[in-house]
Short mmCIF file of C-alpha atoms and ligand atoms in Angstrom, two decimals:
data_model
loop_
_atom_site.label_atom_id
_atom_site.label_comp_id
_atom_site.label_asym_id
_atom_site.label_seq_id
_atom_site.Cartn_x
_atom_site.Cartn_y
_atom_site.Cartn_z
CA MET A 58 2.18 -47.05 -37.89
CA VAL A 59 2.75 -45.16 -34.67
CA GLU A 60 4.63 -46.97 -31.98
CA LEU A 61 2.09 -47.24 -29.18
CA LYS A 62 3.57 -47.14 -25.72
CA ARG A 63 1.70 -49.01 -23.02
CA ASN A 64 1.64 -48.46 -19.30
CA PRO A 65 3.38 -51.31 -17.44
CA THR A 66 0.11 -52.96 -16.43
CA ARG A 67 0.19 -56.45 -14.99
CA SER A 68 -1.21 -59.43 -16.82
CA VAL A 69 -4.74 -60.48 -15.96
CA ARG A 70 -6.08 -63.64 -17.54
CA ILE A 71 -9.77 -63.77 -18.45
CA GLY A 72 -10.54 -67.28 -19.70
CA SER A 73 -8.54 -67.80 -22.89
CA ILE A 74 -7.28 -64.23 -23.23
CA THR A 75 -4.94 -62.14 -21.12
CA ILE A 76 -5.01 -58.36 -20.84
CA GLY A 77 -2.17 -56.10 -19.73
CA ALA A 78 0.89 -54.39 -21.17
CA GLU A 79 2.26 -57.57 -22.72
CA HIS A 80 -0.93 -58.29 -24.63
CA PRO A 81 -3.04 -56.68 -27.35
CA ILE A 82 -5.86 -54.40 -26.25
CA ALA A 83 -9.00 -56.55 -26.20
CA ALA A 84 -12.42 -55.39 -27.41
CA GLN A 85 -15.43 -56.47 -25.42
CA SER A 86 -19.18 -56.18 -25.59
CA MET A 87 -22.33 -57.22 -23.79
CA THR A 88 -25.39 -59.26 -24.71
CA ALA A 89 -28.69 -57.39 -24.82
CA THR A 90 -30.96 -60.43 -24.85
CA HIS A 91 -33.01 -61.67 -21.89
CA THR A 92 -30.47 -63.80 -20.10
CA GLN A 93 -33.08 -66.45 -19.36
CA ASP A 94 -33.68 -66.83 -23.10
CA VAL A 95 -30.76 -69.21 -23.37
CA ALA A 96 -30.95 -69.78 -27.13
CA ALA A 97 -31.01 -66.05 -27.95
CA THR A 98 -28.24 -65.27 -25.45
CA VAL A 99 -26.03 -68.06 -26.78
CA ASP A 100 -26.62 -66.83 -30.34
CA GLN A 101 -25.64 -63.32 -29.42
CA ALA A 102 -22.59 -64.37 -27.41
CA ASN A 103 -21.47 -66.43 -30.40
CA ALA A 104 -22.05 -63.55 -32.83
CA LEU A 105 -19.95 -61.25 -30.63
CA HIS A 106 -17.26 -63.91 -30.27
CA ALA A 107 -17.20 -64.39 -34.05
CA ALA A 108 -16.84 -60.61 -34.48
CA GLY A 109 -13.69 -60.76 -32.34
CA ALA A 110 -14.92 -60.03 -28.82
CA GLY A 111 -12.25 -61.00 -26.28
CA VAL A 112 -14.88 -61.02 -23.53
CA VAL A 113 -18.69 -61.09 -23.66
CA ARG A 114 -20.58 -59.74 -20.68
CA ILE A 115 -23.99 -61.04 -19.68
CA ALA A 116 -26.44 -59.26 -17.40
CA VAL A 117 -27.44 -61.25 -14.35
CA ASP A 118 -30.03 -59.61 -12.13
CA SER A 119 -31.65 -62.54 -10.38
CA LYS A 120 -31.23 -66.15 -9.29
CA LYS A 121 -33.18 -67.17 -12.39
CA ASP A 122 -30.72 -65.33 -14.65
CA ALA A 123 -27.87 -66.99 -12.78
CA ALA A 124 -29.49 -70.39 -13.28
CA ALA A 125 -29.40 -69.86 -17.08
CA LEU A 126 -25.63 -69.44 -17.10
CA GLU A 127 -24.72 -73.11 -17.02
CA ALA A 128 -26.55 -73.74 -20.31
CA ILE A 129 -25.21 -70.52 -21.84
CA ARG A 130 -21.66 -71.54 -20.89
CA ALA A 131 -22.19 -74.91 -22.58
CA GLY A 132 -23.33 -73.20 -25.79
CA THR A 133 -20.51 -70.75 -26.43
CA PRO A 134 -16.71 -70.66 -26.50
CA ALA A 135 -16.75 -66.91 -25.67
CA ASN A 136 -15.01 -65.74 -22.51
CA LEU A 137 -17.88 -64.73 -20.28
CA ALA A 138 -18.15 -61.98 -17.71
CA ILE A 139 -21.08 -61.01 -15.53
CA ASP A 140 -22.07 -57.94 -13.55
CA LEU A 141 -22.86 -58.48 -9.90
CA GLN A 142 -25.54 -55.97 -9.12
CA GLU A 143 -26.65 -55.20 -5.55
CA ASN A 144 -26.74 -58.85 -4.58
CA TYR A 145 -23.04 -59.55 -4.25
CA ARG A 146 -23.75 -63.05 -2.95
CA LEU A 147 -24.87 -64.05 -6.46
CA ALA A 148 -21.14 -64.41 -7.10
CA LEU A 149 -21.43 -67.94 -5.68
CA ASP A 150 -24.06 -68.92 -8.25
CA VAL A 151 -22.40 -67.44 -11.31
CA ALA A 152 -18.66 -67.86 -10.78
CA PRO A 153 -18.56 -71.58 -11.70
CA HIS A 154 -19.82 -70.71 -15.20
CA VAL A 155 -17.92 -67.54 -16.14
CA ASP A 156 -14.38 -66.15 -16.49
CA LYS A 157 -14.76 -62.75 -14.91
CA LEU A 158 -16.94 -61.09 -12.28
CA ARG A 159 -17.55 -57.37 -12.29
CA TYR A 160 -18.67 -55.59 -9.16
CA ASN A 161 -19.54 -51.94 -8.69
CA PRO A 162 -18.21 -50.45 -5.43
CA GLY A 163 -21.23 -48.13 -5.41
CA HIS A 164 -23.60 -51.10 -5.25
CA LEU A 165 -22.11 -52.85 -2.25
CA TYR A 166 -24.01 -50.71 0.22
CA HIS A 167 -27.54 -51.82 -0.56
CA HIS A 168 -27.53 -55.41 0.69
CA GLU A 169 -26.65 -56.13 4.31
CA PRO A 170 -25.98 -52.43 4.99
CA THR A 171 -24.43 -53.04 8.39
CA LYS A 172 -21.76 -55.33 7.01
CA PRO A 173 -18.53 -53.48 6.10
CA TRP A 174 -17.87 -53.29 2.35
CA GLN A 175 -14.43 -54.78 2.97
CA GLU A 176 -16.01 -58.06 4.03
CA LYS A 177 -18.16 -58.15 0.92
CA VAL A 178 -15.14 -57.59 -1.33
CA LYS A 179 -13.29 -60.31 0.56
CA PHE A 180 -16.18 -62.65 -0.15
CA ILE A 181 -16.26 -61.78 -3.87
CA ALA A 182 -12.48 -62.13 -4.22
CA GLY A 183 -12.61 -65.47 -2.42
CA VAL A 184 -15.29 -66.78 -4.78
CA ALA A 185 -13.38 -65.45 -7.83
CA GLY A 186 -10.19 -67.14 -6.61
CA ASP A 187 -11.96 -70.46 -6.00
CA HIS A 188 -13.47 -70.48 -9.49
CA ASP A 189 -10.56 -69.21 -11.59
CA CYS A 190 -12.26 -65.88 -12.34
CA ALA A 191 -10.75 -62.46 -12.87
CA LEU A 192 -12.43 -59.42 -11.33
CA ARG A 193 -13.30 -55.97 -12.58
CA VAL A 194 -13.82 -53.14 -10.14
CA GLY A 195 -16.31 -51.16 -12.20
CA VAL A 196 -16.75 -47.61 -10.92
CA ASN A 197 -19.53 -45.65 -12.58
CA CYS A 198 -20.18 -41.92 -12.27
CA GLY A 199 -23.90 -42.54 -11.82
CA SER A 200 -23.58 -44.89 -8.85
CA VAL A 201 -20.70 -43.77 -6.67
CA ASP A 202 -20.83 -44.71 -3.01
CA PRO A 203 -22.69 -41.82 -1.27
CA ALA A 204 -20.26 -41.88 1.67
CA LYS A 205 -17.41 -41.24 -0.75
CA LYS A 206 -19.29 -38.40 -2.44
CA GLU A 207 -19.68 -36.62 0.89
CA GLN A 208 -15.91 -36.32 1.21
CA PHE A 209 -15.67 -34.17 -1.92
CA ALA A 210 -17.10 -30.89 -3.17
CA GLU A 211 -20.52 -31.24 -4.76
CA HIS A 212 -19.33 -30.43 -8.28
CA ASP A 213 -16.37 -32.83 -8.08
CA SER A 214 -17.46 -36.08 -9.71
CA ILE A 215 -13.93 -37.29 -10.41
CA GLY A 216 -12.57 -37.23 -6.84
CA PRO A 217 -15.07 -39.76 -5.39
CA MET A 218 -14.67 -42.14 -8.34
CA LEU A 219 -10.92 -42.08 -8.03
CA ALA A 220 -10.93 -42.50 -4.26
CA SER A 221 -13.36 -45.39 -4.52
CA ALA A 222 -11.26 -47.21 -7.14
CA MET A 223 -8.08 -46.64 -5.18
CA GLU A 224 -9.39 -48.05 -1.91
CA HIS A 225 -10.76 -51.13 -3.64
CA CYS A 226 -7.39 -51.76 -5.34
CA GLU A 227 -5.63 -51.41 -2.02
CA LEU A 228 -7.97 -53.85 -0.36
CA LEU A 229 -7.71 -56.43 -3.15
CA ASP A 230 -3.92 -56.14 -3.13
CA SER A 231 -3.85 -56.58 0.65
CA LEU A 232 -5.95 -59.72 0.23
CA GLY A 233 -3.36 -61.04 -2.22
CA PHE A 234 -5.87 -60.91 -5.09
CA THR A 235 -4.21 -59.11 -7.99
CA ARG A 236 -6.08 -60.64 -10.91
CA TYR A 237 -8.27 -57.61 -11.45
CA ALA A 238 -8.85 -54.68 -13.79
CA VAL A 239 -10.52 -51.36 -13.05
CA SER A 240 -12.97 -49.27 -15.05
CA LEU A 241 -13.95 -45.64 -14.44
CA LYS A 242 -16.85 -44.73 -16.68
CA ASP A 243 -18.82 -41.56 -17.32
CA SER A 244 -21.05 -40.41 -20.16
CA ASP A 245 -18.83 -37.35 -20.70
CA PRO A 246 -15.71 -38.30 -22.70
CA GLN A 247 -13.69 -35.48 -21.12
CA LYS A 248 -14.38 -36.86 -17.65
CA VAL A 249 -13.49 -40.36 -18.81
CA ILE A 250 -10.17 -38.99 -20.04
CA GLU A 251 -9.43 -37.13 -16.83
CA VAL A 252 -10.40 -39.81 -14.34
CA ASN A 253 -8.54 -42.55 -16.22
CA ARG A 254 -5.43 -40.39 -16.62
CA ARG A 255 -5.37 -39.61 -12.93
CA PHE A 256 -5.92 -43.22 -11.97
CA ALA A 257 -3.18 -44.42 -14.35
CA GLU A 258 -0.75 -41.97 -12.77
CA LEU A 259 -1.48 -43.36 -9.34
CA ARG A 260 -1.67 -47.03 -10.35
CA PRO A 261 0.17 -47.56 -13.65
CA ASP A 262 0.32 -51.27 -12.81
CA VAL A 263 -3.45 -51.89 -12.80
CA PRO A 264 -5.04 -52.80 -16.16
CA LEU A 265 -7.80 -50.43 -17.23
CA HIS A 266 -11.04 -51.25 -19.01
CA LEU A 267 -12.08 -48.12 -20.94
CA GLY A 268 -15.56 -47.07 -21.92
CA VAL A 269 -17.95 -44.14 -22.23
CA THR A 270 -21.38 -44.93 -20.80
CA GLU A 271 -24.60 -44.13 -22.66
CA ALA A 272 -22.56 -43.14 -25.70
CA GLY A 273 -25.69 -43.38 -27.86
CA MET A 274 -26.31 -44.31 -31.47
CA PRO A 275 -23.74 -44.44 -34.23
CA PRO A 276 -22.12 -42.35 -35.56
CA ASP A 277 -22.25 -39.94 -32.57
CA GLY A 278 -21.76 -42.68 -30.00
CA ILE A 279 -18.70 -43.93 -31.82
CA ILE A 280 -17.24 -40.42 -32.15
CA LYS A 281 -17.68 -39.68 -28.42
CA THR A 282 -15.98 -42.92 -27.49
CA ARG A 283 -13.27 -42.41 -30.09
CA ILE A 284 -12.26 -39.07 -28.59
CA ALA A 285 -11.79 -40.59 -25.14
CA PHE A 286 -9.91 -43.62 -26.46
CA GLU A 287 -7.63 -41.48 -28.65
CA GLN A 288 -6.50 -39.38 -25.74
CA LEU A 289 -6.00 -42.32 -23.41
CA ILE A 290 -4.61 -45.09 -25.59
CA SER A 291 -2.13 -42.73 -27.25
CA ARG A 292 -0.69 -42.20 -23.75
CA GLY A 293 -0.42 -45.89 -23.00
CA ILE A 294 -3.61 -46.05 -20.95
CA GLY A 295 -6.13 -48.85 -21.58
CA ASP A 296 -5.92 -52.64 -21.81
CA THR A 297 -9.44 -53.57 -22.82
CA VAL A 298 -12.21 -51.43 -24.30
CA ARG A 299 -15.94 -51.38 -24.83
CA VAL A 300 -17.80 -49.13 -27.25
CA SER A 301 -21.38 -48.98 -25.93
CA LEU A 302 -23.81 -48.31 -28.75
CA THR A 303 -27.56 -48.03 -28.90
CA VAL A 304 -28.22 -50.45 -31.74
CA PRO A 305 -30.77 -53.23 -32.34
CA ASN A 306 -29.83 -56.55 -30.81
CA SER A 307 -28.83 -58.10 -34.09
CA ASP A 308 -26.34 -55.27 -34.68
CA LYS A 309 -24.45 -55.68 -31.39
CA PRO A 310 -21.33 -57.00 -33.17
CA GLN A 311 -21.01 -53.41 -34.45
CA GLU A 312 -19.62 -52.58 -31.01
CA ILE A 313 -16.68 -54.89 -31.62
CA ALA A 314 -16.14 -53.65 -35.18
CA ALA A 315 -16.20 -50.04 -33.95
CA ALA A 316 -13.75 -50.81 -31.13
CA ASN A 317 -11.34 -52.58 -33.46
CA ASP A 318 -11.58 -49.76 -36.03
CA ILE A 319 -10.78 -47.17 -33.38
CA LEU A 320 -7.83 -49.20 -32.07
CA ALA A 321 -6.42 -49.68 -35.59
CA ASP A 322 -6.87 -45.99 -36.38
CA ILE A 323 -5.07 -44.88 -33.22
CA ALA A 324 -2.18 -47.22 -33.98
CA ALA A 325 -1.97 -45.73 -37.50
CA GLY A 326 -2.22 -42.06 -36.40
CA ARG A 327 -5.70 -41.65 -37.94
CA VAL A 328 -7.23 -39.63 -35.13
CA ARG A 329 -10.02 -37.13 -34.86
CA SER A 330 -8.60 -35.15 -31.95
CA VAL A 331 -5.04 -33.91 -31.72
CA VAL A 332 -3.09 -36.59 -29.95
CA ASP A 333 0.38 -36.48 -28.47
CA TYR A 334 1.81 -39.97 -28.55
CA GLY A 335 4.57 -38.83 -26.21
CA LEU A 336 7.26 -39.68 -28.77
CA ALA A 337 10.42 -37.65 -29.37
CA SER A 338 9.78 -37.75 -33.11
CA LEU A 339 7.53 -36.20 -35.74
CA ASN A 340 3.88 -36.94 -35.05
CA ILE A 341 1.65 -36.76 -38.13
CA ILE A 342 -1.98 -37.34 -37.44
CA SER A 343 -4.84 -37.23 -39.91
CA CYS A 344 -8.52 -37.67 -39.21
CA PRO A 345 -9.99 -41.07 -40.11
CA SER A 346 -12.29 -39.24 -42.61
CA CYS A 347 -16.06 -39.55 -42.71
CA SER A 348 -19.04 -38.33 -44.74
CA ARG A 349 -18.13 -34.75 -43.87
CA VAL A 350 -14.93 -34.73 -45.94
CA GLU A 351 -15.36 -31.78 -48.30
CA ASN A 352 -12.81 -32.67 -50.93
CA GLU A 353 -11.54 -36.16 -51.65
CA ALA A 354 -8.15 -34.60 -52.30
CA PHE A 355 -7.82 -34.57 -48.50
CA ILE A 356 -6.90 -38.27 -48.54
CA GLU A 357 -4.08 -37.73 -51.04
CA LEU A 358 -2.96 -34.63 -49.23
CA ALA A 359 -2.62 -36.51 -45.94
CA LYS A 360 -0.39 -39.01 -47.72
CA HIS A 361 1.73 -36.29 -49.32
CA VAL A 362 2.16 -34.50 -45.98
CA LYS A 363 3.59 -37.73 -44.56
CA GLU A 364 6.00 -38.14 -47.46
CA MET A 365 7.09 -34.51 -47.65
CA THR A 366 7.83 -34.26 -43.94
CA THR A 367 9.98 -37.37 -43.53
CA TYR A 368 13.07 -35.15 -43.46
CA ALA A 369 11.83 -33.81 -40.09
CA LYS A 370 11.23 -37.24 -38.58
CA ASP A 371 13.53 -36.69 -35.59
CA HIS A 372 11.78 -33.53 -34.40
CA ALA A 373 9.04 -33.70 -31.76
CA ILE A 374 6.52 -31.71 -33.80
CA THR A 375 2.82 -32.53 -34.25
CA ILE A 376 1.16 -31.91 -37.62
CA ALA A 377 -2.59 -32.50 -37.88
CA VAL A 378 -4.48 -32.92 -41.15
CA MET A 379 -8.27 -32.76 -40.81
CA GLY A 380 -10.90 -33.35 -43.47
CA CYS A 381 -13.60 -30.75 -42.88
CA ARG A 382 -14.61 -27.36 -41.54
CA VAL A 383 -16.88 -28.83 -38.88
CA ASN A 384 -14.11 -30.23 -36.71
CA GLY A 385 -10.98 -29.06 -38.49
CA PRO A 386 -10.73 -25.51 -37.11
CA GLY A 387 -11.19 -26.51 -33.46
CA GLU A 388 -9.37 -29.81 -33.54
CA THR A 389 -6.17 -28.39 -35.01
CA ASP A 390 -5.66 -25.85 -32.21
CA ASP A 391 -3.37 -28.14 -30.25
CA ALA A 392 -1.13 -29.13 -33.14
CA ASP A 393 2.13 -27.31 -33.89
CA LEU A 394 0.92 -27.08 -37.48
CA GLY A 395 -2.64 -27.80 -38.53
CA LEU A 396 -4.28 -28.21 -41.91
CA TRP A 397 -8.01 -28.40 -42.32
CA CYS A 398 -9.46 -29.02 -45.71
CA GLY A 399 -12.32 -27.07 -47.27
CA PRO A 400 -13.93 -27.65 -50.68
CA THR A 401 -11.33 -25.70 -52.68
CA HIS A 402 -8.70 -24.59 -50.19
CA VAL A 403 -6.64 -25.91 -47.34
CA ASN A 404 -6.40 -23.76 -44.23
CA LEU A 405 -3.05 -23.65 -42.52
CA LYS A 406 -2.61 -22.93 -38.82
CA LYS A 407 0.24 -22.68 -36.38
CA ARG A 408 -1.40 -23.73 -33.11
CA SER A 409 -4.49 -21.50 -32.92
CA THR A 410 -3.08 -18.82 -35.25
CA GLU A 411 -4.44 -18.86 -38.80
CA LEU A 412 -1.79 -18.52 -41.49
CA GLY A 413 -4.15 -18.40 -44.46
CA ALA A 414 -5.97 -20.59 -46.99
CA PHE A 415 -4.06 -22.16 -49.88
CA ALA A 416 -5.01 -24.10 -53.00
CA TYR A 417 -4.50 -27.86 -52.75
CA ASP A 418 -1.51 -27.68 -55.12
CA ALA A 419 0.10 -24.82 -53.20
CA ILE A 420 -0.16 -26.03 -49.63
CA LEU A 421 2.80 -28.41 -49.41
CA PRO A 422 5.59 -25.84 -50.08
CA ARG A 423 3.89 -23.48 -47.65
CA LEU A 424 3.72 -26.18 -45.00
CA ARG A 425 7.38 -26.97 -45.52
CA GLU A 426 8.28 -23.32 -45.00
CA GLU A 427 6.47 -23.25 -41.67
CA LEU A 428 7.94 -26.58 -40.61
CA ASP A 429 11.46 -25.32 -41.37
CA LYS A 430 10.75 -22.24 -39.29
CA ILE A 431 9.70 -24.30 -36.26
CA ILE A 432 12.78 -26.52 -36.60
CA ALA A 433 15.01 -23.43 -36.78
CA GLU A 434 13.27 -21.82 -33.79
CA ARG A 435 13.82 -24.91 -31.68
CA ALA A 436 17.42 -25.53 -32.78
S1 SF4 B 11 -12.38 -33.94 -39.15
FE1 SF4 B 11 -14.28 -33.80 -40.31
S2 SF4 B 11 -13.96 -35.22 -42.01
FE2 SF4 B 11 -12.45 -35.76 -40.48
S3 SF4 B 11 -13.45 -37.38 -39.28
FE3 SF4 B 11 -13.79 -35.43 -38.24
S4 SF4 B 11 -15.80 -34.78 -38.98
FE4 SF4 B 11 -15.06 -36.33 -40.43
#
């Protein structure tokens, strides 16, 4: 197991769970049923809860949806969250029945356009406080406040998201409401990594909800999300996660299973991208393996690399072991030493420099030689 550091985020209770540095990272998901179909929504909330969802989000777009919440609440022990869309005043109708309200800063401009957004946030925070709800400030690349966008260059999608999240945190803090998390989502995993890293640098105390929007169908949707989570969670960023997958309704619990698999893999160093856990010790990472593995010997090899290199455990060196030629060559570029496994040979690299291909039974001594060299160079 890798020792996962966490940013010193504050504790935020959402119903029966708490997120933040002192607590495990919680997986969450969302129902895809018609909210007014109470029986179907309760069934799905219960299926997600049974799969291990810490929080289940329900879409509420109208007064009628809101009216269904009381019965849904009565039918499930899941911690419930809802999205406030344009109509922020719906908070009053839904808060008595749920544990968390999510609002999108980019949606606060539509209703009552002459009213300052600060007053609307004050209203939402007041309702959340009165009804024992947490809040999520959910910033989304597709719906950033136009006034914020104008302050940044046209190609800069990160700046407006960041500025929007920051000003909402400042306002909530000034109102004395600190029971909130933030999310900064995009469909591009690289942007998700960058915007969350920058936010976490500015506000390491605020819990982050991680997710990649429109990730798509498995396995691609899971891989996209995995890359973002690997780079963030390995650096201590992220307190709750959602893997958004395009799957039939009955398969929604897959989102929770995928999230928990990714979290377990990151904690065990089974990562698909080269990850620096920020530790002053040897960092061995191996891909989680998938149908692309070209030689089953890869699994054994990853184990042997771990055993053989224990003598170097106090050196801050990253060794990556990848299972195929599709991602191996590119993904090993950032490792001090990289191995990617083909059908008959293992390719050895020192950063982006190729050192040659070796038979499976010849690679370990060769790896040791290179490892010794790096240790000597850095001595
Ligand atoms: S490196 Fe290749 S084998 Fe390993 S998880 Fe990625 S695609 Fe699959």
